[in-house]
Amino acid sequence: MGETITFIIFAAVAIAGAATMLMARNPVYSAVGLLSTMFAIAILYILLDAHLVAVVQVIIYAGAVMTLFLFVIMLIGVDRPGAYGERPLSQRIMTGVVAVGFFAALALAGRQAWVTGSSAFGAPDLNGTIETVADELFGTWTIVFLATVILLTIAALGTIALAYFDQDAEEEGAS
Amino acid sequence: MTVTVTWYLLLGAALFSMGVAGVMIRRNALIMFMSIELMLNSVNLTFVAISKDLGLIEGQVAALFVMVIAAAEVTIGLAIIVAIFRKKASANVDELAELKG
């Protein structure tokens, strides 16, 4: 019973946060809405016994990604009216129709699963601790893990290159 | 009434649809980017829910990999947005029409 109540509360928080992100005119409110969605999802992970993923979710998303977003929002500036224009009403209605249709399609596609059973969770003894996840991550998926290391290095280098070459172009334009 | 995997999948589908709507409805590049993050998060939620349902740890490993990809993507994407902002002084995607013939 407690699990059901927790799920309902935090699913509602996640939906409300996503709606805030969609609707807010000020990008900072959007960021805060997404942040609350991410915290709610982290709590749902704990409900699913995925403790490591929950902690990583808070550290990576709430800690690193959203902080980066807020930095960029502050860098770009939030207090310039007119820069963040809204779509016309017809486009917004069409978007709503498409989004609802997309949700209906996803629900229909998953209908087979929720009609034919899955009464409760099949294997409730799975516990996503650091040990169980690390056994899998550094056992079966070591090569993939090393590939992500290369990927992150390339991403960092790409960011530096973007900033560097941009500066070069500006200097050429000034001279 | 117990929570089944279906509830999590429907929540994931709802969050993903909201992310889709966000990419289509907003003009601010940053908020479109946040919508993409929301979509990645909702897929992670379905991964972890399925992992719990099937009793396989692979779903959680996949969720961790998605988080790594998301982190790399955010780094590059925000760098591009800042670089564009320095040239155009705008984060509005409708003003980016350089490739228009």
PDB file of C-alpha atoms in Angstrom:
ATOM      1  CA  MET A   1       0.000   0.000   0.000  1.00  0.00           C
ATOM      2  CA  GLY A   2       2.782   2.366   0.921  1.00  0.00           C
ATOM      3  CA  GLU A   3       4.472   1.574  -2.365  1.00  0.00           C
ATOM      4  CA  THR A   4       1.319   2.471  -4.294  1.00  0.00           C
ATOM      5  CA  ILE A   5       0.958   5.800  -2.487  1.00  0.00           C
ATOM      6  CA  THR A   6       4.640   6.635  -3.022  1.00  0.00           C
ATOM      7  CA  PHE A   7       4.367   5.776  -6.703  1.00  0.00           C
ATOM      8  CA  ILE A   8       1.261   7.921  -7.189  1.00  0.00           C
ATOM      9  CA  ILE A   9       2.752  10.920  -5.374  1.00  0.00           C
ATOM     10  CA  PHE A  10       6.049  10.892  -7.229  1.00  0.00           C
ATOM     11  CA  ALA A  11       4.517  10.027 -10.603  1.00  0.00           C
ATOM     12  CA  ALA A  12       2.345  13.128 -10.111  1.00  0.00           C
ATOM     13  CA  VAL A  13       5.432  15.167  -9.182  1.00  0.00           C
ATOM     14  CA  ALA A  14       7.227  13.911 -12.303  1.00  0.00           C
ATOM     15  CA  ILE A  15       4.285  14.782 -14.570  1.00  0.00           C
ATOM     16  CA  ALA A  16       3.846  18.184 -12.916  1.00  0.00           C
ATOM     17  CA  GLY A  17       7.549  18.950 -13.285  1.00  0.00           C
ATOM     18  CA  ALA A  18       7.478  17.998 -16.962  1.00  0.00           C
ATOM     19  CA  ALA A  19       4.381  20.154 -17.490  1.00  0.00           C
ATOM     20  CA  THR A  20       6.137  23.074 -15.777  1.00  0.00           C
ATOM     21  CA  MET A  21       9.092  22.602 -18.099  1.00  0.00           C
ATOM     22  CA  LEU A  22       6.754  22.647 -21.102  1.00  0.00           C
ATOM     23  CA  MET A  23       4.685  25.659 -20.115  1.00  0.00           C
ATOM     24  CA  ALA A  24       7.005  28.024 -18.256  1.00  0.00           C
ATOM     25  CA  ARG A  25       7.963  31.203 -20.099  1.00  0.00           C
ATOM     26  CA  ASN A  26      11.053  31.736 -17.985  1.00  0.00           C
ATOM     27  CA  PRO A  27      13.758  29.132 -18.780  1.00  0.00           C
ATOM     28  CA  VAL A  28      14.817  29.037 -15.125  1.00  0.00           C
ATOM     29  CA  TYR A  29      11.351  27.748 -14.173  1.00  0.00           C
ATOM     30  CA  SER A  30      11.685  25.152 -16.924  1.00  0.00           C
ATOM     31  CA  ALA A  31      15.010  24.020 -15.449  1.00  0.00           C
ATOM     32  CA  VAL A  32      13.518  23.778 -11.958  1.00  0.00           C
ATOM     33  CA  GLY A  33      10.582  21.778 -13.314  1.00  0.00           C
ATOM     34  CA  LEU A  34      12.908  19.331 -15.029  1.00  0.00           C
ATOM     35  CA  LEU A  35      14.964  19.125 -11.827  1.00  0.00           C
ATOM     36  CA  SER A  36      11.908  18.083  -9.793  1.00  0.00           C
ATOM     37  CA  THR A  37      11.035  15.508 -12.470  1.00  0.00           C
ATOM     38  CA  MET A  38      14.529  14.068 -12.172  1.00  0.00           C
ATOM     39  CA  PHE A  39      14.316  13.864  -8.373  1.00  0.00           C
ATOM     40  CA  ALA A  40      10.923  12.155  -8.638  1.00  0.00           C
ATOM     41  CA  ILE A  41      12.343   9.644 -11.113  1.00  0.00           C
ATOM     42  CA  ALA A  42      15.245   8.984  -8.717  1.00  0.00           C
ATOM     43  CA  ILE A  43      12.733   8.117  -5.998  1.00  0.00           C
ATOM     44  CA  LEU A  44      10.910   5.810  -8.420  1.00  0.00           C
ATOM     45  CA  TYR A  45      14.263   4.096  -9.045  1.00  0.00           C
ATOM     46  CA  ILE A  46      14.596   3.487  -5.296  1.00  0.00           C
ATOM     47  CA  LEU A  47      11.065   2.058  -5.378  1.00  0.00           C
ATOM     48  CA  LEU A  48      12.293  -0.309  -8.090  1.00  0.00           C
ATOM     49  CA  ASP A  49      15.288  -1.367  -5.923  1.00  0.00           C
ATOM     50  CA  ALA A  50      17.716   0.262  -8.362  1.00  0.00           C
ATOM     51  CA  HIS A  51      19.688   2.034  -5.650  1.00  0.00           C
ATOM     52  CA  LEU A  52      22.869   2.693  -7.630  1.00  0.00           C
ATOM     53  CA  VAL A  53      20.969   4.095 -10.607  1.00  0.00           C
ATOM     54  CA  ALA A  54      18.993   6.336  -8.242  1.00  0.00           C
ATOM     55  CA  VAL A  55      22.157   7.768  -6.675  1.00  0.00           C
ATOM     56  CA  VAL A  56      23.798   8.240 -10.080  1.00  0.00           C
ATOM     57  CA  GLN A  57      20.625   9.930 -11.323  1.00  0.00           C
ATOM     58  CA  VAL A  58      20.827  12.494  -8.521  1.00  0.00           C
ATOM     59  CA  ILE A  59      24.572  13.037  -8.905  1.00  0.00           C
ATOM     60  CA  ILE A  60      24.745  13.182 -12.714  1.00  0.00           C
ATOM     61  CA  TYR A  61      21.427  14.737 -13.664  1.00  0.00           C
ATOM     62  CA  ALA A  62      20.495  16.896 -10.717  1.00  0.00           C
ATOM     63  CA  GLY A  63      24.084  17.631  -9.767  1.00  0.00           C
ATOM     64  CA  ALA A  64      25.939  18.026 -13.044  1.00  0.00           C
ATOM     65  CA  VAL A  65      23.566  18.314 -16.000  1.00  0.00           C
ATOM     66  CA  MET A  66      21.040  20.706 -14.485  1.00  0.00           C
ATOM     67  CA  THR A  67      23.779  22.866 -12.979  1.00  0.00           C
ATOM     68  CA  LEU A  68      25.296  23.125 -16.457  1.00  0.00           C
ATOM     69  CA  PHE A  69      21.885  24.062 -17.851  1.00  0.00           C
ATOM     70  CA  LEU A  70      21.432  26.769 -15.223  1.00  0.00           C
ATOM     71  CA  PHE A  71      24.927  28.110 -15.942  1.00  0.00           C
ATOM     72  CA  VAL A  72      24.132  28.398 -19.639  1.00  0.00           C
ATOM     73  CA  ILE A  73      20.739  29.977 -18.942  1.00  0.00           C
ATOM     74  CA  MET A  74      22.461  32.587 -16.800  1.00  0.00           C
ATOM     75  CA  LEU A  75      25.169  33.080 -19.441  1.00  0.00           C
ATOM     76  CA  ILE A  76      22.675  33.584 -22.237  1.00  0.00           C
ATOM     77  CA  GLY A  77      20.433  35.772 -20.097  1.00  0.00           C
ATOM     78  CA  VAL A  78      16.873  35.216 -19.026  1.00  0.00           C
ATOM     79  CA  ASP A  79      15.505  38.723 -18.818  1.00  0.00           C
ATOM     80  CA  ARG A  80      15.187  39.564 -22.507  1.00  0.00           C
ATOM     81  CA  PRO A  81      11.533  39.617 -23.533  1.00  0.00           C
ATOM     82  CA  GLY A  82      10.749  38.784 -27.122  1.00  0.00           C
ATOM     83  CA  ALA A  83      13.619  36.362 -27.495  1.00  0.00           C
ATOM     84  CA  TYR A  84      11.500  33.458 -26.331  1.00  0.00           C
ATOM     85  CA  GLY A  85       8.466  33.779 -28.572  1.00  0.00           C
ATOM     86  CA  GLU A  86       5.673  31.260 -28.457  1.00  0.00           C
ATOM     87  CA  ARG A  87       4.370  29.219 -31.337  1.00  0.00           C
ATOM     88  CA  PRO A  88       1.024  30.270 -32.827  1.00  0.00           C
ATOM     89  CA  LEU A  89      -2.071  28.659 -31.350  1.00  0.00           C
ATOM     90  CA  SER A  90      -2.686  26.373 -34.340  1.00  0.00           C
ATOM     91  CA  GLN A  91       0.768  24.862 -34.016  1.00  0.00           C
ATOM     92  CA  ARG A  92       0.317  24.399 -30.270  1.00  0.00           C
ATOM     93  CA  ILE A  93      -2.991  22.576 -30.799  1.00  0.00           C
ATOM     94  CA  MET A  94      -1.408  20.374 -33.461  1.00  0.00           C
ATOM     95  CA  THR A  95       1.484  19.610 -31.118  1.00  0.00           C
ATOM     96  CA  GLY A  96      -0.960  18.630 -28.383  1.00  0.00           C
ATOM     97  CA  VAL A  97      -2.798  16.312 -30.771  1.00  0.00           C
ATOM     98  CA  VAL A  98       0.468  14.736 -31.929  1.00  0.00           C
ATOM     99  CA  ALA A  99       1.717  14.261 -28.353  1.00  0.00           C
ATOM    100  CA  VAL A 100      -1.541  12.694 -27.164  1.00  0.00           C
ATOM    101  CA  GLY A 101      -1.616  10.481 -30.255  1.00  0.00           C
ATOM    102  CA  PHE A 102       1.964   9.455 -29.590  1.00  0.00           C
ATOM    103  CA  PHE A 103       1.122   8.528 -26.003  1.00  0.00           C
ATOM    104  CA  ALA A 104      -1.909   6.548 -27.194  1.00  0.00           C
ATOM    105  CA  ALA A 105       0.229   4.726 -29.739  1.00  0.00           C
ATOM    106  CA  LEU A 106       2.814   3.836 -27.097  1.00  0.00           C
ATOM    107  CA  ALA A 107       0.105   2.639 -24.711  1.00  0.00           C
ATOM    108  CA  LEU A 108      -1.506   0.575 -27.457  1.00  0.00           C
ATOM    109  CA  ALA A 109       1.831  -0.911 -28.422  1.00  0.00           C
ATOM    110  CA  GLY A 110       2.368  -1.967 -24.813  1.00  0.00           C
ATOM    111  CA  ARG A 111      -1.220  -3.152 -24.476  1.00  0.00           C
ATOM    112  CA  GLN A 112      -0.311  -6.777 -25.010  1.00  0.00           C
ATOM    113  CA  ALA A 113       1.797  -6.703 -21.850  1.00  0.00           C
ATOM    114  CA  TRP A 114      -0.784  -5.077 -19.622  1.00  0.00           C
ATOM    115  CA  VAL A 115      -3.698  -7.162 -20.816  1.00  0.00           C
ATOM    116  CA  THR A 116      -2.040 -10.528 -20.609  1.00  0.00           C
ATOM    117  CA  GLY A 117      -0.713 -10.253 -17.108  1.00  0.00           C
ATOM    118  CA  SER A 118       2.351  -8.943 -15.295  1.00  0.00           C
ATOM    119  CA  SER A 119       0.277  -8.957 -12.098  1.00  0.00           C
ATOM    120  CA  ALA A 120       3.195  -7.964  -9.916  1.00  0.00           C
ATOM    121  CA  PHE A 121       6.892  -7.734 -10.536  1.00  0.00           C
ATOM    122  CA  GLY A 122       8.206 -11.029 -11.844  1.00  0.00           C
ATOM    123  CA  ALA A 123      11.434 -11.295  -9.888  1.00  0.00           C
ATOM    124  CA  PRO A 124      11.289  -9.114  -6.797  1.00  0.00           C
ATOM    125  CA  ASP A 125      14.600 -10.336  -5.418  1.00  0.00           C
ATOM    126  CA  LEU A 126      16.669  -8.277  -7.854  1.00  0.00           C
ATOM    127  CA  ASN A 127      18.590  -5.643  -5.929  1.00  0.00           C
ATOM    128  CA  GLY A 128      20.507  -3.026  -7.887  1.00  0.00           C
ATOM    129  CA  THR A 129      23.305  -2.443  -5.423  1.00  0.00           C
ATOM    130  CA  ILE A 130      26.749  -1.248  -6.450  1.00  0.00           C
ATOM    131  CA  GLU A 131      28.018  -4.830  -6.255  1.00  0.00           C
ATOM    132  CA  THR A 132      25.454  -6.425  -8.575  1.00  0.00           C
ATOM    133  CA  VAL A 133      25.631  -3.614 -11.127  1.00  0.00           C
ATOM    134  CA  ALA A 134      29.443  -3.502 -11.058  1.00  0.00           C
ATOM    135  CA  ASP A 135      29.689  -7.287 -11.531  1.00  0.00           C
ATOM    136  CA  GLU A 136      27.726  -6.919 -14.749  1.00  0.00           C
ATOM    137  CA  LEU A 137      29.308  -3.633 -15.842  1.00  0.00           C
ATOM    138  CA  PHE A 138      32.923  -4.725 -15.402  1.00  0.00           C
ATOM    139  CA  GLY A 139      32.263  -8.332 -16.381  1.00  0.00           C
ATOM    140  CA  THR A 140      30.127  -8.601 -19.488  1.00  0.00           C
ATOM    141  CA  TRP A 141      30.212  -4.972 -20.558  1.00  0.00           C
ATOM    142  CA  THR A 142      33.846  -3.981 -19.983  1.00  0.00           C
ATOM    143  CA  ILE A 143      34.486  -3.178 -23.664  1.00  0.00           C
ATOM    144  CA  VAL A 144      31.364  -1.010 -23.843  1.00  0.00           C
ATOM    145  CA  PHE A 145      32.435   0.742 -20.647  1.00  0.00           C
ATOM    146  CA  LEU A 146      35.841   1.516 -22.178  1.00  0.00           C
ATOM    147  CA  ALA A 147      34.085   2.789 -25.303  1.00  0.00           C
ATOM    148  CA  THR A 148      32.112   5.267 -23.164  1.00  0.00           C
ATOM    149  CA  VAL A 149      35.415   6.468 -21.697  1.00  0.00           C
ATOM    150  CA  ILE A 150      36.641   7.246 -25.227  1.00  0.00           C
ATOM    151  CA  LEU A 151      33.285   8.849 -26.029  1.00  0.00           C
ATOM    152  CA  LEU A 152      33.448  11.159 -23.007  1.00  0.00           C
ATOM    153  CA  THR A 153      37.026  12.144 -23.857  1.00  0.00           C
ATOM    154  CA  ILE A 154      35.998  12.977 -27.420  1.00  0.00           C
ATOM    155  CA  ALA A 155      33.033  14.978 -26.114  1.00  0.00           C
ATOM    156  CA  ALA A 156      35.286  17.008 -23.810  1.00  0.00           C
ATOM    157  CA  LEU A 157      37.774  17.605 -26.626  1.00  0.00           C
ATOM    158  CA  GLY A 158      34.952  18.616 -28.956  1.00  0.00           C
ATOM    159  CA  THR A 159      33.684  21.159 -26.447  1.00  0.00           C
ATOM    160  CA  ILE A 160      37.148  22.661 -26.078  1.00  0.00           C
ATOM    161  CA  ALA A 161      37.549  22.748 -29.864  1.00  0.00           C
ATOM    162  CA  LEU A 162      34.181  24.497 -30.268  1.00  0.00           C
ATOM    163  CA  ALA A 163      35.147  27.217 -27.795  1.00  0.00           C
ATOM    164  CA  TYR A 164      38.662  27.556 -29.238  1.00  0.00           C
ATOM    165  CA  PHE A 165      37.817  27.786 -32.936  1.00  0.00           C
ATOM    166  CA  ASP A 166      34.984  30.156 -32.207  1.00  0.00           C
ATOM    167  CA  GLN A 167      37.453  32.502 -30.544  1.00  0.00           C
ATOM    168  CA  ASP A 168      39.738  32.261 -33.588  1.00  0.00           C
ATOM    169  CA  ALA A 169      36.924  33.271 -35.920  1.00  0.00           C
ATOM    170  CA  GLU A 170      36.083  36.287 -33.763  1.00  0.00           C
ATOM    171  CA  GLU A 171      39.690  37.470 -33.747  1.00  0.00           C
ATOM    172  CA  GLU A 172      39.837  37.200 -37.537  1.00  0.00           C
ATOM    173  CA  GLY A 173      36.613  39.142 -37.828  1.00  0.00           C
ATOM    174  CA  ALA A 174      37.990  41.910 -35.599  1.00  0.00           C
ATOM    175  CA  SER A 175      41.301  42.338 -37.435  1.00  0.00           C
TER     176      SER A 175
ATOM    177  CA  MET B   1      -3.866  -2.403  -5.631  1.00  0.00           C
ATOM    178  CA  THR B   2      -0.200  -3.082  -6.227  1.00  0.00           C
ATOM    179  CA  VAL B   3       2.122  -1.202  -8.493  1.00  0.00           C
ATOM    180  CA  THR B   4       2.835  -3.241 -11.611  1.00  0.00           C
ATOM    181  CA  VAL B   5       5.406  -2.685 -14.322  1.00  0.00           C
ATOM    182  CA  THR B   6       2.597  -1.306 -16.511  1.00  0.00           C
ATOM    183  CA  TRP B   7       2.278   1.773 -14.304  1.00  0.00           C
ATOM    184  CA  TYR B   8       5.928   2.578 -14.767  1.00  0.00           C
ATOM    185  CA  LEU B   9       5.719   1.990 -18.513  1.00  0.00           C
ATOM    186  CA  LEU B  10       2.691   4.264 -18.826  1.00  0.00           C
ATOM    187  CA  LEU B  11       4.453   6.949 -16.772  1.00  0.00           C
ATOM    188  CA  GLY B  12       7.486   6.588 -19.028  1.00  0.00           C
ATOM    189  CA  ALA B  13       5.288   6.871 -22.121  1.00  0.00           C
ATOM    190  CA  ALA B  14       3.580   9.988 -20.720  1.00  0.00           C
ATOM    191  CA  LEU B  15       6.914  11.665 -19.905  1.00  0.00           C
ATOM    192  CA  PHE B  16       8.292  10.756 -23.344  1.00  0.00           C
ATOM    193  CA  SER B  17       5.218  12.238 -25.056  1.00  0.00           C
ATOM    194  CA  MET B  18       5.663  15.442 -23.053  1.00  0.00           C
ATOM    195  CA  GLY B  19       9.277  15.552 -24.196  1.00  0.00           C
ATOM    196  CA  VAL B  20       8.155  15.154 -27.814  1.00  0.00           C
ATOM    197  CA  ALA B  21       5.656  17.968 -27.332  1.00  0.00           C
ATOM    198  CA  GLY B  22       8.379  20.131 -25.778  1.00  0.00           C
ATOM    199  CA  VAL B  23      10.681  19.720 -28.766  1.00  0.00           C
ATOM    200  CA  MET B  24       7.857  20.663 -31.115  1.00  0.00           C
ATOM    201  CA  ILE B  25       6.238  23.485 -29.177  1.00  0.00           C
ATOM    202  CA  ARG B  26       9.150  25.539 -27.833  1.00  0.00           C
ATOM    203  CA  ARG B  27      11.380  27.865 -29.770  1.00  0.00           C
ATOM    204  CA  ASN B  28      14.080  28.251 -27.149  1.00  0.00           C
ATOM    205  CA  ALA B  29      16.962  25.906 -27.988  1.00  0.00           C
ATOM    206  CA  LEU B  30      17.699  25.357 -24.277  1.00  0.00           C
ATOM    207  CA  ILE B  31      14.183  24.182 -23.481  1.00  0.00           C
ATOM    208  CA  MET B  32      14.153  21.935 -26.549  1.00  0.00           C
ATOM    209  CA  PHE B  33      17.351  20.459 -25.178  1.00  0.00           C
ATOM    210  CA  MET B  34      15.757  19.945 -21.748  1.00  0.00           C
ATOM    211  CA  SER B  35      12.910  18.126 -23.491  1.00  0.00           C
ATOM    212  CA  ILE B  36      15.433  15.751 -25.044  1.00  0.00           C
ATOM    213  CA  GLU B  37      16.830  15.135 -21.554  1.00  0.00           C
ATOM    214  CA  LEU B  38      13.312  14.376 -20.350  1.00  0.00           C
ATOM    215  CA  MET B  39      12.884  11.820 -23.131  1.00  0.00           C
ATOM    216  CA  LEU B  40      16.175  10.127 -22.195  1.00  0.00           C
ATOM    217  CA  ASN B  41      15.050  10.043 -18.558  1.00  0.00           C
ATOM    218  CA  SER B  42      11.719   8.457 -19.392  1.00  0.00           C
ATOM    219  CA  VAL B  43      13.450   5.753 -21.432  1.00  0.00           C
ATOM    220  CA  ASN B  44      15.757   5.113 -18.466  1.00  0.00           C
ATOM    221  CA  LEU B  45      12.697   4.680 -16.266  1.00  0.00           C
ATOM    222  CA  THR B  46      11.284   2.038 -18.595  1.00  0.00           C
ATOM    223  CA  PHE B  47      14.673   0.301 -18.724  1.00  0.00           C
ATOM    224  CA  VAL B  48      14.840   0.050 -14.939  1.00  0.00           C
ATOM    225  CA  ALA B  49      11.186  -1.006 -14.612  1.00  0.00           C
ATOM    226  CA  ILE B  50      11.644  -3.778 -17.184  1.00  0.00           C
ATOM    227  CA  SER B  51      14.873  -4.787 -15.449  1.00  0.00           C
ATOM    228  CA  LYS B  52      12.961  -5.235 -12.217  1.00  0.00           C
ATOM    229  CA  ASP B  53      10.131  -7.080 -13.961  1.00  0.00           C
ATOM    230  CA  LEU B  54      12.355  -9.587 -15.729  1.00  0.00           C
ATOM    231  CA  GLY B  55      14.866  -9.916 -12.899  1.00  0.00           C
ATOM    232  CA  LEU B  56      17.760  -8.959 -15.176  1.00  0.00           C
ATOM    233  CA  ILE B  57      20.386  -6.447 -14.096  1.00  0.00           C
ATOM    234  CA  GLU B  58      21.140  -5.524 -17.731  1.00  0.00           C
ATOM    235  CA  GLY B  59      18.383  -2.931 -17.770  1.00  0.00           C
ATOM    236  CA  GLN B  60      20.102  -0.949 -15.024  1.00  0.00           C
ATOM    237  CA  VAL B  61      23.448  -1.211 -16.826  1.00  0.00           C
ATOM    238  CA  ALA B  62      21.754   0.121 -19.970  1.00  0.00           C
ATOM    239  CA  ALA B  63      20.302   2.998 -17.925  1.00  0.00           C
ATOM    240  CA  LEU B  64      23.801   3.869 -16.696  1.00  0.00           C
ATOM    241  CA  PHE B  65      25.114   3.883 -20.274  1.00  0.00           C
ATOM    242  CA  VAL B  66      22.255   6.138 -21.359  1.00  0.00           C
ATOM    243  CA  MET B  67      23.233   8.536 -18.572  1.00  0.00           C
ATOM    244  CA  VAL B  68      26.836   8.620 -19.862  1.00  0.00           C
ATOM    245  CA  ILE B  69      25.616   9.344 -23.395  1.00  0.00           C
ATOM    246  CA  ALA B  70      23.313  12.059 -22.035  1.00  0.00           C
ATOM    247  CA  ALA B  71      26.198  13.684 -20.180  1.00  0.00           C
ATOM    248  CA  ALA B  72      28.345  13.745 -23.334  1.00  0.00           C
ATOM    249  CA  GLU B  73      25.405  15.037 -25.355  1.00  0.00           C
ATOM    250  CA  VAL B  74      24.723  17.855 -22.901  1.00  0.00           C
ATOM    251  CA  THR B  75      28.351  18.953 -22.999  1.00  0.00           C
ATOM    252  CA  ILE B  76      28.438  19.193 -26.798  1.00  0.00           C
ATOM    253  CA  GLY B  77      24.907  20.559 -27.161  1.00  0.00           C
ATOM    254  CA  LEU B  78      25.336  23.364 -24.661  1.00  0.00           C
ATOM    255  CA  ALA B  79      28.686  24.279 -26.216  1.00  0.00           C
ATOM    256  CA  ILE B  80      26.980  24.542 -29.606  1.00  0.00           C
ATOM    257  CA  ILE B  81      24.144  26.639 -28.146  1.00  0.00           C
ATOM    258  CA  VAL B  82      26.647  29.010 -26.513  1.00  0.00           C
ATOM    259  CA  ALA B  83      28.673  29.243 -29.734  1.00  0.00           C
ATOM    260  CA  ILE B  84      25.532  30.081 -31.715  1.00  0.00           C
ATOM    261  CA  PHE B  85      24.490  32.602 -29.075  1.00  0.00           C
ATOM    262  CA  ARG B  86      27.829  34.378 -29.360  1.00  0.00           C
ATOM    263  CA  LYS B  87      27.276  34.824 -33.107  1.00  0.00           C
ATOM    264  CA  LYS B  88      23.531  35.531 -33.203  1.00  0.00           C
ATOM    265  CA  ALA B  89      22.794  36.823 -29.668  1.00  0.00           C
ATOM    266  CA  SER B  90      19.702  34.621 -29.625  1.00  0.00           C
ATOM    267  CA  ALA B  91      18.658  31.167 -28.458  1.00  0.00           C
ATOM    268  CA  ASN B  92      15.621  31.116 -30.722  1.00  0.00           C
ATOM    269  CA  VAL B  93      15.857  28.234 -33.192  1.00  0.00           C
ATOM    270  CA  ASP B  94      13.632  29.988 -35.741  1.00  0.00           C
ATOM    271  CA  GLU B  95      16.307  32.632 -36.283  1.00  0.00           C
ATOM    272  CA  LEU B  96      18.851  30.066 -37.417  1.00  0.00           C
ATOM    273  CA  ALA B  97      18.301  30.055 -41.183  1.00  0.00           C
ATOM    274  CA  GLU B  98      21.844  30.344 -42.551  1.00  0.00           C
ATOM    275  CA  LEU B  99      21.482  27.248 -44.708  1.00  0.00           C
ATOM    276  CA  LYS B 100      18.331  28.539 -46.378  1.00  0.00           C
ATOM    277  CA  GLY B 101      18.890  28.912 -50.126  1.00  0.00           C
TER     278      GLY B 101
END
